mmCIF file of N, CA and C in Angstrom:
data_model
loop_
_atom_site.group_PDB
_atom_site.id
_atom_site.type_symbol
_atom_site.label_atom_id
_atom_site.label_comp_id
_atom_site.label_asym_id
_atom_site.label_seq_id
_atom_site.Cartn_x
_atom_site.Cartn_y
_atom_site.Cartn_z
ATOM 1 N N UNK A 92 9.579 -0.941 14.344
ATOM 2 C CA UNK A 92 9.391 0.237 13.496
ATOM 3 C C UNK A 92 8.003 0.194 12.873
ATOM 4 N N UNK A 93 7.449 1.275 13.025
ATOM 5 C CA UNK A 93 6.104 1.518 12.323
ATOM 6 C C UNK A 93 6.032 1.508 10.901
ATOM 7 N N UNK A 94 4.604 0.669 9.953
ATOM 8 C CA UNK A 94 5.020 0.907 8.368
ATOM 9 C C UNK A 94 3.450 0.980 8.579
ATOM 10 N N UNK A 95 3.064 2.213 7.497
ATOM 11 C CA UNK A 95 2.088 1.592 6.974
ATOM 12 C C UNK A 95 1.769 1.398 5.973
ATOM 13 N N UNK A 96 1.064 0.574 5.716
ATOM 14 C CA UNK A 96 1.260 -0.550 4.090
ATOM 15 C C UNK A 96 0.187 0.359 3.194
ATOM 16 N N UNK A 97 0.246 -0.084 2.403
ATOM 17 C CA UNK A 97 -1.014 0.831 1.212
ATOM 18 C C UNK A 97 -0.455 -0.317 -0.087
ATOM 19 N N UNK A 98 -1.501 -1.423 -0.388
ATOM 20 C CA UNK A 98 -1.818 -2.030 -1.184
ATOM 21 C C UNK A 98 -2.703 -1.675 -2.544
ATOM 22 N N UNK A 99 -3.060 -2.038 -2.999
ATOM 23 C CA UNK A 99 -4.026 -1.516 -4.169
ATOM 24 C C UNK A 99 -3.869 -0.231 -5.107
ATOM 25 N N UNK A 100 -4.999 0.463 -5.233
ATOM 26 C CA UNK A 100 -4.814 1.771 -6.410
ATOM 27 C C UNK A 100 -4.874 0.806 -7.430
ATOM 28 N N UNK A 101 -4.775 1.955 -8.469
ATOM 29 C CA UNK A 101 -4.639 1.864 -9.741
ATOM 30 C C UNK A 101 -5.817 2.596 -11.067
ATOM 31 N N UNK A 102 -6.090 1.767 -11.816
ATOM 32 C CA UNK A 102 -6.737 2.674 -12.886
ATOM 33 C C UNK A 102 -8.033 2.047 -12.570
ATOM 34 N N UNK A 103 -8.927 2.737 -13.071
ATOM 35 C CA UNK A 103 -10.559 2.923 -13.094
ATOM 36 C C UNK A 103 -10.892 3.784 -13.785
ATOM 37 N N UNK A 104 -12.291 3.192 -14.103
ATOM 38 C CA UNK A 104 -13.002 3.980 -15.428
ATOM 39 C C UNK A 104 -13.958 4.754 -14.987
ATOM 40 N N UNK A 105 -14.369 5.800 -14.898
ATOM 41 C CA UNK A 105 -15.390 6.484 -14.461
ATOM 42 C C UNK A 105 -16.304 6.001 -14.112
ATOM 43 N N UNK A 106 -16.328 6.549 -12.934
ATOM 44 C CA UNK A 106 -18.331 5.966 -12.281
ATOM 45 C C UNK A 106 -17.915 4.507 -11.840
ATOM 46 N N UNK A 107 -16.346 3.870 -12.183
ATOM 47 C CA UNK A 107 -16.358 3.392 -10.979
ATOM 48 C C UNK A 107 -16.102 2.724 -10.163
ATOM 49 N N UNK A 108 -15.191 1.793 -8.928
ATOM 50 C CA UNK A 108 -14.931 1.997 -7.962
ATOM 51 C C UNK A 108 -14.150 1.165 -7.354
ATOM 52 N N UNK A 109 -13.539 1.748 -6.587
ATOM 53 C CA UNK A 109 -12.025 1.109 -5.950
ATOM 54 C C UNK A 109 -12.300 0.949 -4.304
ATOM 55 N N UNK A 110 -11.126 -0.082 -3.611
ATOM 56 C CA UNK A 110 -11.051 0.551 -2.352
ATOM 57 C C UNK A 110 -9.932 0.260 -1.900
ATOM 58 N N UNK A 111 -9.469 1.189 -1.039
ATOM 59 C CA UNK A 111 -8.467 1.153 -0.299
ATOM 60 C C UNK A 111 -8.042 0.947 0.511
ATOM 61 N N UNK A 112 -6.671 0.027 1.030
ATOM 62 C CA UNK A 112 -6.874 -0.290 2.216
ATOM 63 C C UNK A 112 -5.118 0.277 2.848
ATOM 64 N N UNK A 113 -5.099 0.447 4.228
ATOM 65 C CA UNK A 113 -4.159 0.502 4.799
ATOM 66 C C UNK A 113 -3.660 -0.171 5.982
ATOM 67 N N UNK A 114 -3.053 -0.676 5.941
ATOM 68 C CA UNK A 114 -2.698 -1.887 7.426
ATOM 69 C C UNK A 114 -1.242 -1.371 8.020
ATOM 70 N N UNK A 115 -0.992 -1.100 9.446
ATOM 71 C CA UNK A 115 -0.580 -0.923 9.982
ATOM 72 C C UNK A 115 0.610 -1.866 10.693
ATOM 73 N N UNK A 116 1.524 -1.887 10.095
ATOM 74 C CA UNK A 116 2.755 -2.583 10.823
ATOM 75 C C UNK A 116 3.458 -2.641 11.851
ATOM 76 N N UNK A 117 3.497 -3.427 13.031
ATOM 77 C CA UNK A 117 4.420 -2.344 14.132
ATOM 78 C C UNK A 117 3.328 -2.160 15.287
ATOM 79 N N UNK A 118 3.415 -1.570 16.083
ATOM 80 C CA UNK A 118 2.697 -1.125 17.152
ATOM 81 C C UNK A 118 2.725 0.103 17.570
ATOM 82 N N UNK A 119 1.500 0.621 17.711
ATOM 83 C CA UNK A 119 0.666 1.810 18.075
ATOM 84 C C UNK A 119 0.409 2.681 18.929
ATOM 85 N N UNK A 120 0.763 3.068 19.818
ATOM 86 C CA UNK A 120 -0.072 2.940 21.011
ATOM 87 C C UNK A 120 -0.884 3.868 20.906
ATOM 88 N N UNK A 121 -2.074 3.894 21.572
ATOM 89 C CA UNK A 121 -3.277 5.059 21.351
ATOM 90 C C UNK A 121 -3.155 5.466 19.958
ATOM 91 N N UNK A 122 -3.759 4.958 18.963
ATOM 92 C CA UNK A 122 -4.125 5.670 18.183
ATOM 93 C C UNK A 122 -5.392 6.217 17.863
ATOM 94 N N UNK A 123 -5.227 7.396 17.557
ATOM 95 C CA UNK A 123 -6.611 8.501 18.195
ATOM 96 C C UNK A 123 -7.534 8.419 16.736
ATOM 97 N N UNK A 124 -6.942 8.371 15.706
ATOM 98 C CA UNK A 124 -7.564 8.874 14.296
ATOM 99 C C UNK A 124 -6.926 7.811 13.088
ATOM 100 N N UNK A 125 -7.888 7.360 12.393
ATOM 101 C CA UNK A 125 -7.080 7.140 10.645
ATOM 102 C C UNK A 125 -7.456 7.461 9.987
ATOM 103 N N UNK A 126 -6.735 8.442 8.957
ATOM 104 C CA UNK A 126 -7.477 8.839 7.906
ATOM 105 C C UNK A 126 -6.845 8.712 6.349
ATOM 106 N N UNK A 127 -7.594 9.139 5.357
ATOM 107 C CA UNK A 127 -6.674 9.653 4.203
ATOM 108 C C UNK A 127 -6.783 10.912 3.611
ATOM 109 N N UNK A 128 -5.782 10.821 2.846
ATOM 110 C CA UNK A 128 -5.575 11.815 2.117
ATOM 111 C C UNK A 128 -5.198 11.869 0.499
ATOM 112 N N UNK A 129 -4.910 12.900 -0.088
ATOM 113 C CA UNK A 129 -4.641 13.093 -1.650
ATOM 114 C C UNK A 129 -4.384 13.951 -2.047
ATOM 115 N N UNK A 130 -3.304 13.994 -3.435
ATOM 116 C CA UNK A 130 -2.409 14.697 -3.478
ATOM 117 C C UNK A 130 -2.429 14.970 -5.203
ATOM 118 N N UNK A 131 -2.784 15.805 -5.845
ATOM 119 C CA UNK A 131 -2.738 15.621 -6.831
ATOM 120 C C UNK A 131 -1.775 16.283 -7.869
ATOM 121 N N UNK A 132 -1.582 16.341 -8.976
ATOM 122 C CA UNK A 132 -0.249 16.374 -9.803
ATOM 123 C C UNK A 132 -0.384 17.792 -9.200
ATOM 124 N N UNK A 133 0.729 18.904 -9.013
ATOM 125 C CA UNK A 133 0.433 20.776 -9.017
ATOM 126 C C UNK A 133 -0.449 20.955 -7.926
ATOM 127 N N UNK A 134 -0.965 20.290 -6.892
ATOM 128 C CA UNK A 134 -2.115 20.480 -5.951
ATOM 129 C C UNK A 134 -0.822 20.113 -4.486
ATOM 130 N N UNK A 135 -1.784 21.455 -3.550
ATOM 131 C CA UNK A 135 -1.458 20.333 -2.289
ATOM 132 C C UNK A 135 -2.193 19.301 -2.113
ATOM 133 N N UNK A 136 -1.758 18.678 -0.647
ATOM 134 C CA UNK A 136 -2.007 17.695 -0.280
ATOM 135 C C UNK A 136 -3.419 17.858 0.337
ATOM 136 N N UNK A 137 -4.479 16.889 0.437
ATOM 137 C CA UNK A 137 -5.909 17.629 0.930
ATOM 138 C C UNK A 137 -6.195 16.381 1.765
ATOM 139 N N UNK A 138 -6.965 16.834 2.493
ATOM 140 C CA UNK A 138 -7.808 15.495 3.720
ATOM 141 C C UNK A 138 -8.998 15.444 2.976
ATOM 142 N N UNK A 139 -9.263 14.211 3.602
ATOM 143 C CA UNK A 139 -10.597 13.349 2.981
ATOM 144 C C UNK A 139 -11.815 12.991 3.487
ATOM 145 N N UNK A 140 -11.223 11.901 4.341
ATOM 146 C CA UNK A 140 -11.630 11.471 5.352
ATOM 147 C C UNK A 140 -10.944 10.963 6.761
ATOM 148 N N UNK A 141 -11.621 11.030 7.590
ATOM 149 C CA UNK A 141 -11.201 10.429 8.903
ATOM 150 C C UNK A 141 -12.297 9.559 9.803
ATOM 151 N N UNK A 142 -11.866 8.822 10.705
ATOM 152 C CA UNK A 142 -12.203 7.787 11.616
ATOM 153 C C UNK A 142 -12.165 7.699 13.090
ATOM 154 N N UNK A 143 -12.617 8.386 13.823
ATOM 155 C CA UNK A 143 -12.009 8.242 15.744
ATOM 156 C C UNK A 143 -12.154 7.062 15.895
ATOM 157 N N UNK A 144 -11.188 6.608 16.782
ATOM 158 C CA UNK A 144 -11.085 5.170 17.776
ATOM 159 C C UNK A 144 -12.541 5.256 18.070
ATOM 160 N N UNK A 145 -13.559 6.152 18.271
ATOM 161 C CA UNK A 145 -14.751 5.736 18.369
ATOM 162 C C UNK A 145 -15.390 5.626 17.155
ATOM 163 N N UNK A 146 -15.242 5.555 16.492
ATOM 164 C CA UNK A 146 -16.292 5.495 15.218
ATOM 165 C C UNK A 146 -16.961 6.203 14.544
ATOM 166 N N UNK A 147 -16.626 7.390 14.876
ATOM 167 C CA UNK A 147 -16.753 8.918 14.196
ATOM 168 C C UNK A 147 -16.434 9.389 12.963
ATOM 169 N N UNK A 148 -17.170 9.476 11.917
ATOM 170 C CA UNK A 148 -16.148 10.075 10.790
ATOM 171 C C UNK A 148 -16.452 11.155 10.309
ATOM 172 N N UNK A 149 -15.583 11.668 9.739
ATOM 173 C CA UNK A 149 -15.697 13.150 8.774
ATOM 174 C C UNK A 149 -15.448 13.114 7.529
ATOM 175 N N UNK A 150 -15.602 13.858 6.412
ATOM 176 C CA UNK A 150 -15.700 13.840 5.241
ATOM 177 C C UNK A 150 -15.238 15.058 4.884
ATOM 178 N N UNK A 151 -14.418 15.022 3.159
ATOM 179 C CA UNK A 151 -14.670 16.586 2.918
ATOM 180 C C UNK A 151 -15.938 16.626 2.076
ATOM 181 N N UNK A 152 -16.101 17.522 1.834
ATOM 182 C CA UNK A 152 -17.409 17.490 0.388
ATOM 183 C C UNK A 152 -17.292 17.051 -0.924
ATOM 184 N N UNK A 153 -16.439 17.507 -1.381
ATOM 185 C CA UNK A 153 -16.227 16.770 -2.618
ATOM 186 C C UNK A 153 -16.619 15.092 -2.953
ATOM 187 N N UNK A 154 -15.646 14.608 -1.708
ATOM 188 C CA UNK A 154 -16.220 13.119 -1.309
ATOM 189 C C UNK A 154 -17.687 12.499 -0.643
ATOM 190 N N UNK A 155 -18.383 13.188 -0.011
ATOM 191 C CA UNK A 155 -19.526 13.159 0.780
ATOM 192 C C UNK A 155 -20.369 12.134 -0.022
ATOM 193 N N UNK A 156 -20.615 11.017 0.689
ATOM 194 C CA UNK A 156 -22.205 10.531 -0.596
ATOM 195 C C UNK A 156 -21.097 9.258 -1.664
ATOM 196 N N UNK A 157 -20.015 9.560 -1.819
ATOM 197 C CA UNK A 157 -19.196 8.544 -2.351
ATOM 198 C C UNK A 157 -18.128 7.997 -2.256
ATOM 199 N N UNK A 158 -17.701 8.162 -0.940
ATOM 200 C CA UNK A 158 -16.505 7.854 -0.278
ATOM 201 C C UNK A 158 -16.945 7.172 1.441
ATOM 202 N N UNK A 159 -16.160 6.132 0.888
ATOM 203 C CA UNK A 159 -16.949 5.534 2.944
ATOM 204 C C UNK A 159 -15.301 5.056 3.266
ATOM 205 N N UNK A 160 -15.644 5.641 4.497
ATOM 206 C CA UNK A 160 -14.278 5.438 5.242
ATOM 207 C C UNK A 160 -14.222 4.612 6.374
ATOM 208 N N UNK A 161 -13.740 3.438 6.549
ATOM 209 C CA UNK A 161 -13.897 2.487 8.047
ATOM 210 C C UNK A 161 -12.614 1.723 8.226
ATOM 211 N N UNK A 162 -12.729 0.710 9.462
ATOM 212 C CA UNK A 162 -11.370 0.754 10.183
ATOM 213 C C UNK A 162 -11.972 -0.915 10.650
ATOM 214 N N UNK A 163 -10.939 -1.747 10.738
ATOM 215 C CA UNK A 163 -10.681 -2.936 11.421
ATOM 216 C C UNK A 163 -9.664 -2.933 12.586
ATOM 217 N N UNK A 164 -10.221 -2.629 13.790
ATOM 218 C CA UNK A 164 -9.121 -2.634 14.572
ATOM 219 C C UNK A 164 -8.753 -3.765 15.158
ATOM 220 N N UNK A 165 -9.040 -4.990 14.753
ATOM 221 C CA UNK A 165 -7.978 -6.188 15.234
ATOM 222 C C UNK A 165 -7.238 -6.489 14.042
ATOM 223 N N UNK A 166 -7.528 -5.423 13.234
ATOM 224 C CA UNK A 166 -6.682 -6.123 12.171
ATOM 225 C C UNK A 166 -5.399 -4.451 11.964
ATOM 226 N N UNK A 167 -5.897 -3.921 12.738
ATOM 227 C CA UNK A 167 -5.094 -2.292 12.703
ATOM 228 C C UNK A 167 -4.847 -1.965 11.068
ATOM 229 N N UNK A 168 -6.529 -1.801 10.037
ATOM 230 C CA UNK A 168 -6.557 -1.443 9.000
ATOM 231 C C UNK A 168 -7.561 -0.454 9.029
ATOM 232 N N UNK A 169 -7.537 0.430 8.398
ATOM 233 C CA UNK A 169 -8.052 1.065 7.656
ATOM 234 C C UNK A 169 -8.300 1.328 5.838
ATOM 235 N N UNK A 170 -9.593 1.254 5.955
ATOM 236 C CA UNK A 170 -10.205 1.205 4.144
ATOM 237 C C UNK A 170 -10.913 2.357 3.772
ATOM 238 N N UNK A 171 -10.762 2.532 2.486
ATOM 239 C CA UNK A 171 -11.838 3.995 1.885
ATOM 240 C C UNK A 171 -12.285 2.749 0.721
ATOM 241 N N UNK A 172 -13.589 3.229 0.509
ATOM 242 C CA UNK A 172 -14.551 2.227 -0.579
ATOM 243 C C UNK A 172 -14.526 3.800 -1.470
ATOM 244 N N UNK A 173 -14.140 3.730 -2.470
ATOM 245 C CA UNK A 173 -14.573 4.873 -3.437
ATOM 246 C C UNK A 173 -15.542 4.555 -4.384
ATOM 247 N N UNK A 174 -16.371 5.293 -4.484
ATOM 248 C CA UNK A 174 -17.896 4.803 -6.060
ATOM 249 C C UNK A 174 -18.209 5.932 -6.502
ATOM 250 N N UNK A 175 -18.302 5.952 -7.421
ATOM 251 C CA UNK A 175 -18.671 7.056 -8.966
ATOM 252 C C UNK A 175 -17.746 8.157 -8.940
ATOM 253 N N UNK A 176 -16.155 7.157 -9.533
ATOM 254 C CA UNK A 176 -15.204 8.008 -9.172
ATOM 255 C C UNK A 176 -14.988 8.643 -11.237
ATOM 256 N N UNK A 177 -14.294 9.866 -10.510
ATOM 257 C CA UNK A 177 -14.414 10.939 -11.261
ATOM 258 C C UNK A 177 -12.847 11.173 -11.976
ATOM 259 N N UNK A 178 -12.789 11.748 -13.034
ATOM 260 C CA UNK A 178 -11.448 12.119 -13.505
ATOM 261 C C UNK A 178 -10.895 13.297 -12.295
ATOM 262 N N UNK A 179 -11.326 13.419 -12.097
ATOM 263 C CA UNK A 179 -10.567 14.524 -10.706
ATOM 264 C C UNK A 179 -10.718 13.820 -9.602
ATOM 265 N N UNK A 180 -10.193 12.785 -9.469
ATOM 266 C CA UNK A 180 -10.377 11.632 -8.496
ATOM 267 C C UNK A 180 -8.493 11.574 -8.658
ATOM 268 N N UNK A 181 -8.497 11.564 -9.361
ATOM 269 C CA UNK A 181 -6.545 11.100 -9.447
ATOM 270 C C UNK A 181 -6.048 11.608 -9.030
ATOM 271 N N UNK A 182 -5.112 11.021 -8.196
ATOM 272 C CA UNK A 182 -3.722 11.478 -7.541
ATOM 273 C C UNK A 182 -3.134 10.457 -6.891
ATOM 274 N N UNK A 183 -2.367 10.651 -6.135
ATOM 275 C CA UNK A 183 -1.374 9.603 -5.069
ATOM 276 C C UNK A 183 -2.548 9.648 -3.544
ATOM 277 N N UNK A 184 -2.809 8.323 -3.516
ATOM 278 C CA UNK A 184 -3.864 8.659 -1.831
ATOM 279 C C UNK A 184 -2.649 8.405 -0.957
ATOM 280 N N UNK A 185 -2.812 8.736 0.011
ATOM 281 C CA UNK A 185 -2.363 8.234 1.610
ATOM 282 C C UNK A 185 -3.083 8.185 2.495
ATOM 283 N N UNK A 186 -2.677 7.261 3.424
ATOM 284 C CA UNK A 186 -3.240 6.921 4.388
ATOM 285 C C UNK A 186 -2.601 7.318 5.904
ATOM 286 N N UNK A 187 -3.212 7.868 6.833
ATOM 287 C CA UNK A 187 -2.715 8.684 7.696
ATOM 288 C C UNK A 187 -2.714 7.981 9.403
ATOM 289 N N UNK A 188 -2.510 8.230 10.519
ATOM 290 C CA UNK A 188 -2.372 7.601 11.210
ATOM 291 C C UNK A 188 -2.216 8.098 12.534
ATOM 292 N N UNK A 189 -2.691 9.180 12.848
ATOM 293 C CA UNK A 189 -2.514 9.814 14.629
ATOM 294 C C UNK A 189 -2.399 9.290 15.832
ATOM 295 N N UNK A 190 -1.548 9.162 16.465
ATOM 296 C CA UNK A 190 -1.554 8.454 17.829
ATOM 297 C C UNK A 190 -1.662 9.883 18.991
ATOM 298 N N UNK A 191 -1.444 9.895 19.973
ATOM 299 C CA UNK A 191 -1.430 10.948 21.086
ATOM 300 C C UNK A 191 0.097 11.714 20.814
ATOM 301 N N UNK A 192 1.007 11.212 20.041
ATOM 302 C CA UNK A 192 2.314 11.899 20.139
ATOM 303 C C UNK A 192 2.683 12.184 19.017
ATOM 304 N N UNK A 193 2.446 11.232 17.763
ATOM 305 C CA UNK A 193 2.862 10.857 16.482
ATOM 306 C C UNK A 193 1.858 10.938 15.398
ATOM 307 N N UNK A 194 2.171 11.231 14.477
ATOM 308 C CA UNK A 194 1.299 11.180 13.161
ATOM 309 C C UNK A 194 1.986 10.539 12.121
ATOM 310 N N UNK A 195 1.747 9.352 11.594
ATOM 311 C CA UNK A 195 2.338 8.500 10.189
ATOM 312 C C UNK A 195 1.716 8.535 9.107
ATOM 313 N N UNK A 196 2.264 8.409 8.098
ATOM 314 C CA UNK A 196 1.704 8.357 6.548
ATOM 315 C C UNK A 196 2.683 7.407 6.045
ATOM 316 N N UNK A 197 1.499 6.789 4.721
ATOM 317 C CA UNK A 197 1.558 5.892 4.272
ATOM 318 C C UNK A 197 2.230 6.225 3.244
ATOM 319 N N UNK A 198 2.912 5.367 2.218
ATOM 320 C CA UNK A 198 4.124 5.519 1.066
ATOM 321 C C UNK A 198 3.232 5.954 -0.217
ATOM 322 N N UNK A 199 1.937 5.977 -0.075
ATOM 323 C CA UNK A 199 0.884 6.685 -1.083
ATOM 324 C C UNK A 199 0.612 5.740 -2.417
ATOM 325 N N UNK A 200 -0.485 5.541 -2.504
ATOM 326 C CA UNK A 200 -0.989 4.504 -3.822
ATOM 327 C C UNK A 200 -1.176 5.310 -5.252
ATOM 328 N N UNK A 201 -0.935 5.248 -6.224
ATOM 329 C CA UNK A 201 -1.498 6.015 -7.447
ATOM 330 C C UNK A 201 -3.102 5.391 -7.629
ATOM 331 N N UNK A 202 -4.068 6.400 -7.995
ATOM 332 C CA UNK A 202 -4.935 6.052 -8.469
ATOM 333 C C UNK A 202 -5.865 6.768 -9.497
ATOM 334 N N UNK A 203 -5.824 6.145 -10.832
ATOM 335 C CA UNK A 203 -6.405 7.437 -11.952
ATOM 336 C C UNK A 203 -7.796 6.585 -12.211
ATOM 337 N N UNK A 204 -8.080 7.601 -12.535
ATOM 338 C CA UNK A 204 -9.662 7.458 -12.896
ATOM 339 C C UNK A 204 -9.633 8.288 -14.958
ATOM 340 N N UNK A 205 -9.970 7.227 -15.964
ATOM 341 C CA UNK A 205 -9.962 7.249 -16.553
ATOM 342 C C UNK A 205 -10.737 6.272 -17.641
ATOM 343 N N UNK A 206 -10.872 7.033 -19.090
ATOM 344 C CA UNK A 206 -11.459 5.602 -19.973
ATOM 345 C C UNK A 206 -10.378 5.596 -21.307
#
């Protein structure tokens, strides 16, 4: 059975910075993409970033410039480094997971940004 783990989160003080990681339990096959996501209190759910099996990534804007998104694939993890994080930084992250058939998410980390 597939899990994927989501360790860390938590509180931070403005400006600054966490990272996140997600590790993958189980086996995969082809997985095409990892990404995350966030969800905040009254908000949908929004994309962030993503990763191709090649090394490709995307960003939204909000994050651009302070969010780095990368992947260990012998270790089947994926991390977001967050810096000069913001009170509108909070919510529940997840971590996402595309294969050719399947798409998984992670059980979601809290993370507030506060002083």
């Amino acid at each position: 059975q597939v899990q994927l783990v989501e360790p860390g989160g938590g509180l931070v003080q403005p400006g600054g910075s966490l990272r996140l990681s997600c590790a993958v339990s189980g086996s995969i096959s082809s997985i095409r993409a990892m990404g995350w996501y966030r969800q905040a209190p009254g908000k949908q759910r929004e994309f962030l970033a993503v990763i191709t099996s090649g090394g490709n990534t995307n960003y939204v804007d909000s994050v651009k410039g302070r969010f780095t998104i990368s992947r260990d694939n012998a270790k089947n993890t994926v991390y977001l480094q967050m810096n000069s994080l913001k009170p509108e930084d909070t919510a529940v992250y997840y971590c996402n997971v595309a294969s050719a058939t399947m798409n998984y998410w992670g059980q979601g980390t809290q993370v507030t940004v506060s002083s």
